[in-house]
Amino acid sequence: MTSQDDMRTAGRRGVLRAGAAALLLGAAGCGSGSRQPVAAPSSTTASPAPAASPSPSPTPTASPSPSPSQTPLPNPPLWQPGPSEVQPDVKRRAVELVAALGAWPPGGQGAEAARARVAALGLPPALADAAGPLAPAAPEASLEVIDAQYGGILTGSASVLVVCRQWTRQPDGSAAGGGVTVDVRLSRAEPRWTVTDLHPGVPGPPAEPPPAALAKVLAQPRIELPPEALADLRSGSVHDSVMNAMLGLAGTYALSVSVVRTGHPLDVFGTTRPSDHPLGRAFDVWRIDGHPVVDPATPRQLIESFMRAAAAAGSYNVGGPIAIPGAGNQFFTDDTHHDHVHVGFTA
């Protein structure tokens, strides 16, 4: 489910290599959330919504460019919202910020350069100070946004959960991979929504011994987990009901998980009711059998059958883009869940 609160757990909280100008995004892609090539740092791409003109970033001198012998970091195109989104620019705005904070060219590390990239987006530079694990001490980083889903969308405010995979250049020239999910908070403004806060997730350390069901989940190729969701399962802070349900659903469907525990708001967005996610009792699925839930071309029957299967797997609270009628049933739908299926448990 989705949520909003001012409380943060102790563990609150992956690809783009571009300068600040490359972060001024192009028009939305077709269908579901998509990825489109990012312009080189010396050019910009037309956008349907006004954006601030990029200002030059400081020229860092602390770190040299990578050696020609180094393998380049991955450089996939930037995720773009599709036209079926409730508020496409809300997600675009959140992804812009996360890309500005989580990716930089050789020598572009550091707080000053990060603030300059954020300012180039027309957003408060101080947001860079909350980047946390999204901005590790590395001379170069690249980032892939796997998905951006709503944590909540209301008339004047929103939460967007930006699910990332990140690569960083190590001191020996090698590349290390990881990832983080960022809860980006926004409020309505003109000409574009603005970002008011961000909360990168910080999963706990791996549990010893590992959870009993973990090995089965990792051995199931039909369960796709982003880095932070995988870390959640390894931490031992997720109930067995979640992993058992994933395994049961994977017998019929291929499921791409977006969020499990960390990176999700504490309360259901716009309420004071605790969400099942931070309690380790829920997971969200953004893609079923390779079909994004948000894509209008995805068969509604596929989504409905998945929701019903989630209920049969023990979920008391299944949310998605389809209204499934029935007195006192456990299904619900709203704008927040038009882009994913929520599967929650009581324990």
PDB file of N, CA and C in Angstrom, residues 234-309:
ATOM      1  N   ARG A 234      16.981 -10.522   2.476  1.00  0.00           N
ATOM      2  CA  ARG A 234      18.167 -11.056   3.143  1.00  0.00           C
ATOM      3  C   ARG A 234      18.299 -10.575   4.582  1.00  0.00           C
ATOM      4  N   SER A 235      17.682  -9.459   4.908  1.00  0.00           N
ATOM      5  CA  SER A 235      17.834  -8.878   6.248  1.00  0.00           C
ATOM      6  C   SER A 235      17.093  -9.643   7.326  1.00  0.00           C
ATOM      7  N   GLY A 236      16.145 -10.494   6.936  1.00  0.00           N
ATOM      8  CA  GLY A 236      15.358 -11.209   7.923  1.00  0.00           C
ATOM      9  C   GLY A 236      14.224 -10.395   8.502  1.00  0.00           C
ATOM     10  N   SER A 237      13.984  -9.199   7.966  1.00  0.00           N
ATOM     11  CA  SER A 237      12.940  -8.324   8.489  1.00  0.00           C
ATOM     12  C   SER A 237      11.616  -8.463   7.742  1.00  0.00           C
ATOM     13  N   VAL A 238      11.525  -9.457   6.844  1.00  0.00           N
ATOM     14  CA  VAL A 238      10.319  -9.670   6.053  1.00  0.00           C
ATOM     15  C   VAL A 238       9.666 -10.977   6.481  1.00  0.00           C
ATOM     16  N   HIS A 239       8.368 -10.942   6.678  1.00  0.00           N
ATOM     17  CA  HIS A 239       7.640 -12.123   7.140  1.00  0.00           C
ATOM     18  C   HIS A 239       7.678 -13.241   6.097  1.00  0.00           C
ATOM     19  N   ASP A 240       7.638 -14.477   6.576  1.00  0.00           N
ATOM     20  CA  ASP A 240       7.625 -15.629   5.673  1.00  0.00           C
ATOM     21  C   ASP A 240       6.435 -15.595   4.736  1.00  0.00           C
ATOM     22  N   SER A 241       5.316 -14.995   5.160  1.00  0.00           N
ATOM     23  CA  SER A 241       4.125 -14.930   4.316  1.00  0.00           C
ATOM     24  C   SER A 241       4.414 -14.240   2.993  1.00  0.00           C
ATOM     25  N   VAL A 242       5.295 -13.250   3.000  1.00  0.00           N
ATOM     26  CA  VAL A 242       5.649 -12.516   1.791  1.00  0.00           C
ATOM     27  C   VAL A 242       6.402 -13.419   0.822  1.00  0.00           C
ATOM     28  N   MET A 243       7.451 -14.088   1.311  1.00  0.00           N
ATOM     29  CA  MET A 243       8.248 -14.943   0.430  1.00  0.00           C
ATOM     30  C   MET A 243       7.466 -16.169  -0.017  1.00  0.00           C
ATOM     31  N   ASN A 244       6.649 -16.716   0.859  1.00  0.00           N
ATOM     32  CA  ASN A 244       5.837 -17.867   0.467  1.00  0.00           C
ATOM     33  C   ASN A 244       4.838 -17.491  -0.616  1.00  0.00           C
ATOM     34  N   ALA A 245       4.267 -16.296  -0.521  1.00  0.00           N
ATOM     35  CA  ALA A 245       3.329 -15.835  -1.545  1.00  0.00           C
ATOM     36  C   ALA A 245       4.042 -15.603  -2.869  1.00  0.00           C
ATOM     37  N   MET A 246       5.242 -15.015  -2.828  1.00  0.00           N
ATOM     38  CA  MET A 246       6.017 -14.832  -4.058  1.00  0.00           C
ATOM     39  C   MET A 246       6.251 -16.176  -4.740  1.00  0.00           C
ATOM     40  N   LEU A 247       6.649 -17.163  -3.955  1.00  0.00           N
ATOM     41  CA  LEU A 247       6.922 -18.490  -4.509  1.00  0.00           C
ATOM     42  C   LEU A 247       5.662 -19.116  -5.081  1.00  0.00           C
ATOM     43  N   GLY A 248       4.531 -18.957  -4.391  1.00  0.00           N
ATOM     44  CA  GLY A 248       3.285 -19.509  -4.892  1.00  0.00           C
ATOM     45  C   GLY A 248       2.843 -18.863  -6.184  1.00  0.00           C
ATOM     46  N   LEU A 249       2.938 -17.535  -6.262  1.00  0.00           N
ATOM     47  CA  LEU A 249       2.548 -16.816  -7.467  1.00  0.00           C
ATOM     48  C   LEU A 249       3.473 -17.136  -8.631  1.00  0.00           C
ATOM     49  N   ALA A 250       4.766 -17.365  -8.339  1.00  0.00           N
ATOM     50  CA  ALA A 250       5.738 -17.649  -9.391  1.00  0.00           C
ATOM     51  C   ALA A 250       5.494 -18.994 -10.043  1.00  0.00           C
ATOM     52  N   GLY A 251       4.647 -19.823  -9.453  1.00  0.00           N
ATOM     53  CA  GLY A 251       4.289 -21.067 -10.096  1.00  0.00           C
ATOM     54  C   GLY A 251       3.458 -20.864 -11.343  1.00  0.00           C
ATOM     55  N   THR A 252       2.799 -19.690 -11.426  1.00  0.00           N
ATOM     56  CA  THR A 252       1.927 -19.366 -12.561  1.00  0.00           C
ATOM     57  C   THR A 252       2.394 -18.138 -13.327  1.00  0.00           C
ATOM     58  N   TYR A 253       2.953 -17.193 -12.629  1.00  0.00           N
ATOM     59  CA  TYR A 253       3.306 -15.906 -13.233  1.00  0.00           C
ATOM     60  C   TYR A 253       4.796 -15.601 -13.039  1.00  0.00           C
ATOM     61  N   ALA A 254       5.329 -14.790 -13.972  1.00  0.00           N
ATOM     62  CA  ALA A 254       6.621 -14.147 -13.753  1.00  0.00           C
ATOM     63  C   ALA A 254       6.319 -12.784 -13.148  1.00  0.00           C
ATOM     64  N   LEU A 255       6.870 -12.502 -11.977  1.00  0.00           N
ATOM     65  CA  LEU A 255       6.546 -11.249 -11.301  1.00  0.00           C
ATOM     66  C   LEU A 255       7.790 -10.412 -11.065  1.00  0.00           C
ATOM     67  N   SER A 256       7.698  -9.132 -11.422  1.00  0.00           N
ATOM     68  CA  SER A 256       8.765  -8.171 -11.176  1.00  0.00           C
ATOM     69  C   SER A 256       8.372  -7.334  -9.975  1.00  0.00           C
ATOM     70  N   VAL A 257       9.096  -7.511  -8.894  1.00  0.00           N
ATOM     71  CA  VAL A 257       8.812  -6.801  -7.649  1.00  0.00           C
ATOM     72  C   VAL A 257       9.451  -5.420  -7.700  1.00  0.00           C
ATOM     73  N   SER A 258       8.770  -4.439  -7.163  1.00  0.00           N
ATOM     74  CA  SER A 258       9.341  -3.101  -7.061  1.00  0.00           C
ATOM     75  C   SER A 258       9.785  -2.797  -5.633  1.00  0.00           C
ATOM     76  N   VAL A 259       8.867  -2.903  -4.699  1.00  0.00           N
ATOM     77  CA  VAL A 259       9.155  -2.516  -3.320  1.00  0.00           C
ATOM     78  C   VAL A 259       8.705  -3.620  -2.371  1.00  0.00           C
ATOM     79  N   VAL A 260       9.522  -3.876  -1.371  1.00  0.00           N
ATOM     80  CA  VAL A 260       9.108  -4.774  -0.295  1.00  0.00           C
ATOM     81  C   VAL A 260       8.969  -3.964   0.987  1.00  0.00           C
ATOM     82  N   ARG A 261      10.047  -3.628   1.611  1.00  0.00           N
ATOM     83  CA  ARG A 261       9.971  -2.974   2.919  1.00  0.00           C
ATOM     84  C   ARG A 261      10.551  -1.556   2.907  1.00  0.00           C
ATOM     85  N   THR A 262      11.870  -1.451   2.750  1.00  0.00           N
ATOM     86  CA  THR A 262      12.491  -0.136   2.831  1.00  0.00           C
ATOM     87  C   THR A 262      12.237   0.672   1.564  1.00  0.00           C
ATOM     88  N   GLY A 263      12.289   1.984   1.708  1.00  0.00           N
ATOM     89  CA  GLY A 263      12.006   2.874   0.600  1.00  0.00           C
ATOM     90  C   GLY A 263      10.541   3.205   0.480  1.00  0.00           C
ATOM     91  N   HIS A 264       9.718   2.627   1.336  1.00  0.00           N
ATOM     92  CA  HIS A 264       8.278   2.873   1.300  1.00  0.00           C
ATOM     93  C   HIS A 264       7.891   3.745   2.493  1.00  0.00           C
ATOM     94  N   PRO A 265       6.930   4.639   2.324  1.00  0.00           N
ATOM     95  CA  PRO A 265       6.489   5.451   3.459  1.00  0.00           C
ATOM     96  C   PRO A 265       5.956   4.596   4.604  1.00  0.00           C
ATOM     97  N   LEU A 266       5.992   5.158   5.783  1.00  0.00           N
ATOM     98  CA  LEU A 266       5.541   4.429   6.961  1.00  0.00           C
ATOM     99  C   LEU A 266       4.028   4.269   7.011  1.00  0.00           C
ATOM    100  N   ASP A 267       3.324   5.313   6.660  1.00  0.00           N
ATOM    101  CA  ASP A 267       1.862   5.293   6.720  1.00  0.00           C
ATOM    102  C   ASP A 267       1.253   5.304   5.329  1.00  0.00           C
ATOM    103  N   VAL A 268       0.040   4.792   5.236  1.00  0.00           N
ATOM    104  CA  VAL A 268      -0.708   4.889   3.987  1.00  0.00           C
ATOM    105  C   VAL A 268      -0.813   6.365   3.635  1.00  0.00           C
ATOM    106  N   PHE A 269      -0.412   6.715   2.423  1.00  0.00           N
ATOM    107  CA  PHE A 269      -0.260   8.113   2.039  1.00  0.00           C
ATOM    108  C   PHE A 269      -1.538   8.916   2.281  1.00  0.00           C
ATOM    109  N   GLY A 270      -1.380  10.025   2.945  1.00  0.00           N
ATOM    110  CA  GLY A 270      -2.516  10.880   3.250  1.00  0.00           C
ATOM    111  C   GLY A 270      -3.276  10.469   4.489  1.00  0.00           C
ATOM    112  N   THR A 271      -2.798   9.464   5.225  1.00  0.00           N
ATOM    113  CA  THR A 271      -3.463   9.001   6.436  1.00  0.00           C
ATOM    114  C   THR A 271      -2.439   8.818   7.551  1.00  0.00           C
ATOM    115  N   THR A 272      -2.938   8.445   8.715  1.00  0.00           N
ATOM    116  CA  THR A 272      -2.068   8.079   9.822  1.00  0.00           C
ATOM    117  C   THR A 272      -2.124   6.570  10.080  1.00  0.00           C
ATOM    118  N   ARG A 273      -2.629   5.828   9.108  1.00  0.00           N
ATOM    119  CA  ARG A 273      -2.750   4.373   9.252  1.00  0.00           C
ATOM    120  C   ARG A 273      -1.460   3.718   8.792  1.00  0.00           C
ATOM    121  N   PRO A 274      -0.822   2.912   9.653  1.00  0.00           N
ATOM    122  CA  PRO A 274       0.459   2.288   9.281  1.00  0.00           C
ATOM    123  C   PRO A 274       0.333   1.416   8.042  1.00  0.00           C
ATOM    124  N   SER A 275       1.334   1.489   7.180  1.00  0.00           N
ATOM    125  CA  SER A 275       1.414   0.630   6.007  1.00  0.00           C
ATOM    126  C   SER A 275       2.000  -0.717   6.407  1.00  0.00           C
ATOM    127  N   ASP A 276       1.613  -1.751   5.675  1.00  0.00           N
ATOM    128  CA  ASP A 276       2.175  -3.076   5.931  1.00  0.00           C
ATOM    129  C   ASP A 276       3.607  -3.214   5.428  1.00  0.00           C
ATOM    130  N   HIS A 277       4.045  -2.335   4.518  1.00  0.00           N
ATOM    131  CA  HIS A 277       5.389  -2.453   3.949  1.00  0.00           C
ATOM    132  C   HIS A 277       6.502  -2.309   4.991  1.00  0.00           C
ATOM    133  N   PRO A 278       6.556  -1.213   5.753  1.00  0.00           N
ATOM    134  CA  PRO A 278       7.653  -1.083   6.719  1.00  0.00           C
ATOM    135  C   PRO A 278       7.658  -2.180   7.774  1.00  0.00           C
ATOM    136  N   LEU A 279       6.522  -2.835   7.972  1.00  0.00           N
ATOM    137  CA  LEU A 279       6.426  -3.930   8.928  1.00  0.00           C
ATOM    138  C   LEU A 279       6.887  -5.253   8.335  1.00  0.00           C
ATOM    139  N   GLY A 280       7.278  -5.253   7.065  1.00  0.00           N
ATOM    140  CA  GLY A 280       7.746  -6.457   6.409  1.00  0.00           C
ATOM    141  C   GLY A 280       6.637  -7.411   6.052  1.00  0.00           C
ATOM    142  N   ARG A 281       5.423  -6.864   5.811  1.00  0.00           N
ATOM    143  CA  ARG A 281       4.262  -7.705   5.560  1.00  0.00           C
ATOM    144  C   ARG A 281       3.608  -7.413   4.213  1.00  0.00           C
ATOM    145  N   ALA A 282       4.348  -6.891   3.244  1.00  0.00           N
ATOM    146  CA  ALA A 282       3.762  -6.563   1.939  1.00  0.00           C
ATOM    147  C   ALA A 282       4.836  -6.496   0.876  1.00  0.00           C
ATOM    148  N   PHE A 283       4.407  -6.654  -0.387  1.00  0.00           N
ATOM    149  CA  PHE A 283       5.292  -6.402  -1.518  1.00  0.00           C
ATOM    150  C   PHE A 283       4.452  -5.883  -2.673  1.00  0.00           C
ATOM    151  N   ASP A 284       5.086  -5.107  -3.558  1.00  0.00           N
ATOM    152  CA  ASP A 284       4.430  -4.539  -4.731  1.00  0.00           C
ATOM    153  C   ASP A 284       5.014  -5.151  -5.992  1.00  0.00           C
ATOM    154  N   VAL A 285       4.158  -5.368  -6.988  1.00  0.00           N
ATOM    155  CA  VAL A 285       4.563  -5.944  -8.271  1.00  0.00           C
ATOM    156  C   VAL A 285       4.237  -4.949  -9.373  1.00  0.00           C
ATOM    157  N   TRP A 286       5.253  -4.541 -10.152  1.00  0.00           N
ATOM    158  CA  TRP A 286       5.033  -3.544 -11.201  1.00  0.00           C
ATOM    159  C   TRP A 286       4.901  -4.164 -12.584  1.00  0.00           C
ATOM    160  N   ARG A 287       5.272  -5.463 -12.729  1.00  0.00           N
ATOM    161  CA  ARG A 287       5.226  -6.115 -14.036  1.00  0.00           C
ATOM    162  C   ARG A 287       4.847  -7.579 -13.845  1.00  0.00           C
ATOM    163  N   ILE A 288       3.913  -8.060 -14.685  1.00  0.00           N
ATOM    164  CA  ILE A 288       3.437  -9.443 -14.613  1.00  0.00           C
ATOM    165  C   ILE A 288       3.649 -10.096 -15.972  1.00  0.00           C
ATOM    166  N   ASP A 289       4.339 -11.207 -16.005  1.00  0.00           N
ATOM    167  CA  ASP A 289       4.646 -11.912 -17.258  1.00  0.00           C
ATOM    168  C   ASP A 289       5.236 -10.973 -18.307  1.00  0.00           C
ATOM    169  N   GLY A 290       6.054 -10.031 -17.863  1.00  0.00           N
ATOM    170  CA  GLY A 290       6.700  -9.092 -18.769  1.00  0.00           C
ATOM    171  C   GLY A 290       5.844  -7.914 -19.178  1.00  0.00           C
ATOM    172  N   HIS A 291       4.625  -7.808 -18.644  1.00  0.00           N
ATOM    173  CA  HIS A 291       3.701  -6.723 -18.997  1.00  0.00           C
ATOM    174  C   HIS A 291       3.581  -5.738 -17.842  1.00  0.00           C
ATOM    175  N   PRO A 292       4.013  -4.475 -18.002  1.00  0.00           N
ATOM    176  CA  PRO A 292       3.858  -3.508 -16.929  1.00  0.00           C
ATOM    177  C   PRO A 292       2.388  -3.295 -16.555  1.00  0.00           C
ATOM    178  N   VAL A 293       2.119  -3.262 -15.289  1.00  0.00           N
ATOM    179  CA  VAL A 293       0.746  -3.069 -14.815  1.00  0.00           C
ATOM    180  C   VAL A 293       0.168  -1.758 -15.334  1.00  0.00           C
ATOM    181  N   VAL A 294       0.990  -0.722 -15.430  1.00  0.00           N
ATOM    182  CA  VAL A 294       0.500   0.586 -15.834  1.00  0.00           C
ATOM    183  C   VAL A 294       0.197   0.684 -17.323  1.00  0.00           C
ATOM    184  N   ASP A 295       0.717  -0.250 -18.120  1.00  0.00           N
ATOM    185  CA  ASP A 295       0.551  -0.183 -19.572  1.00  0.00           C
ATOM    186  C   ASP A 295      -0.887  -0.535 -19.951  1.00  0.00           C
ATOM    187  N   PRO A 296      -1.616   0.352 -20.630  1.00  0.00           N
ATOM    188  CA  PRO A 296      -2.989   0.042 -21.020  1.00  0.00           C
ATOM    189  C   PRO A 296      -3.094  -1.136 -21.975  1.00  0.00           C
ATOM    190  N   ALA A 297      -1.962  -1.523 -22.622  1.00  0.00           N
ATOM    191  CA  ALA A 297      -1.976  -2.677 -23.511  1.00  0.00           C
ATOM    192  C   ALA A 297      -1.894  -3.996 -22.743  1.00  0.00           C
ATOM    193  N   THR A 298      -1.578  -3.940 -21.468  1.00  0.00           N
ATOM    194  CA  THR A 298      -1.541  -5.160 -20.661  1.00  0.00           C
ATOM    195  C   THR A 298      -2.960  -5.673 -20.455  1.00  0.00           C
ATOM    196  N   PRO A 299      -3.229  -6.930 -20.762  1.00  0.00           N
ATOM    197  CA  PRO A 299      -4.594  -7.448 -20.618  1.00  0.00           C
ATOM    198  C   PRO A 299      -5.126  -7.281 -19.204  1.00  0.00           C
ATOM    199  N   ARG A 300      -6.300  -6.705 -19.102  1.00  0.00           N
ATOM    200  CA  ARG A 300      -6.910  -6.531 -17.786  1.00  0.00           C
ATOM    201  C   ARG A 300      -7.160  -7.882 -17.122  1.00  0.00           C
ATOM    202  N   GLN A 301      -7.462  -8.902 -17.935  1.00  0.00           N
ATOM    203  CA  GLN A 301      -7.711 -10.221 -17.376  1.00  0.00           C
ATOM    204  C   GLN A 301      -6.466 -10.773 -16.686  1.00  0.00           C
ATOM    205  N   LEU A 302      -5.292 -10.468 -17.249  1.00  0.00           N
ATOM    206  CA  LEU A 302      -4.056 -10.916 -16.626  1.00  0.00           C
ATOM    207  C   LEU A 302      -3.893 -10.285 -15.246  1.00  0.00           C
ATOM    208  N   ILE A 303      -4.144  -8.990 -15.168  1.00  0.00           N
ATOM    209  CA  ILE A 303      -3.993  -8.307 -13.884  1.00  0.00           C
ATOM    210  C   ILE A 303      -5.024  -8.809 -12.883  1.00  0.00           C
ATOM    211  N   GLU A 304      -6.265  -8.959 -13.328  1.00  0.00           N
ATOM    212  CA  GLU A 304      -7.295  -9.430 -12.407  1.00  0.00           C
ATOM    213  C   GLU A 304      -6.986 -10.842 -11.909  1.00  0.00           C
ATOM    214  N   SER A 305      -6.547 -11.716 -12.804  1.00  0.00           N
ATOM    215  CA  SER A 305      -6.256 -13.081 -12.367  1.00  0.00           C
ATOM    216  C   SER A 305      -5.090 -13.096 -11.387  1.00  0.00           C
ATOM    217  N   PHE A 306      -4.102 -12.202 -11.603  1.00  0.00           N
ATOM    218  CA  PHE A 306      -2.981 -12.113 -10.662  1.00  0.00           C
ATOM    219  C   PHE A 306      -3.464 -11.621  -9.306  1.00  0.00           C
ATOM    220  N   MET A 307      -4.324 -10.616  -9.291  1.00  0.00           N
ATOM    221  CA  MET A 307      -4.847 -10.108  -8.029  1.00  0.00           C
ATOM    222  C   MET A 307      -5.615 -11.197  -7.281  1.00  0.00           C
ATOM    223  N   ARG A 308      -6.414 -11.938  -8.000  1.00  0.00           N
ATOM    224  CA  ARG A 308      -7.163 -13.020  -7.355  1.00  0.00           C
ATOM    225  C   ARG A 308      -6.228 -14.109  -6.828  1.00  0.00           C
ATOM    226  N   ALA A 309      -5.172 -14.390  -7.588  1.00  0.00           N
ATOM    227  CA  ALA A 309      -4.205 -15.378  -7.133  1.00  0.00           C
ATOM    228  C   ALA A 309      -3.468 -14.894  -5.882  1.00  0.00           C
TER     229      ALA A 309
END
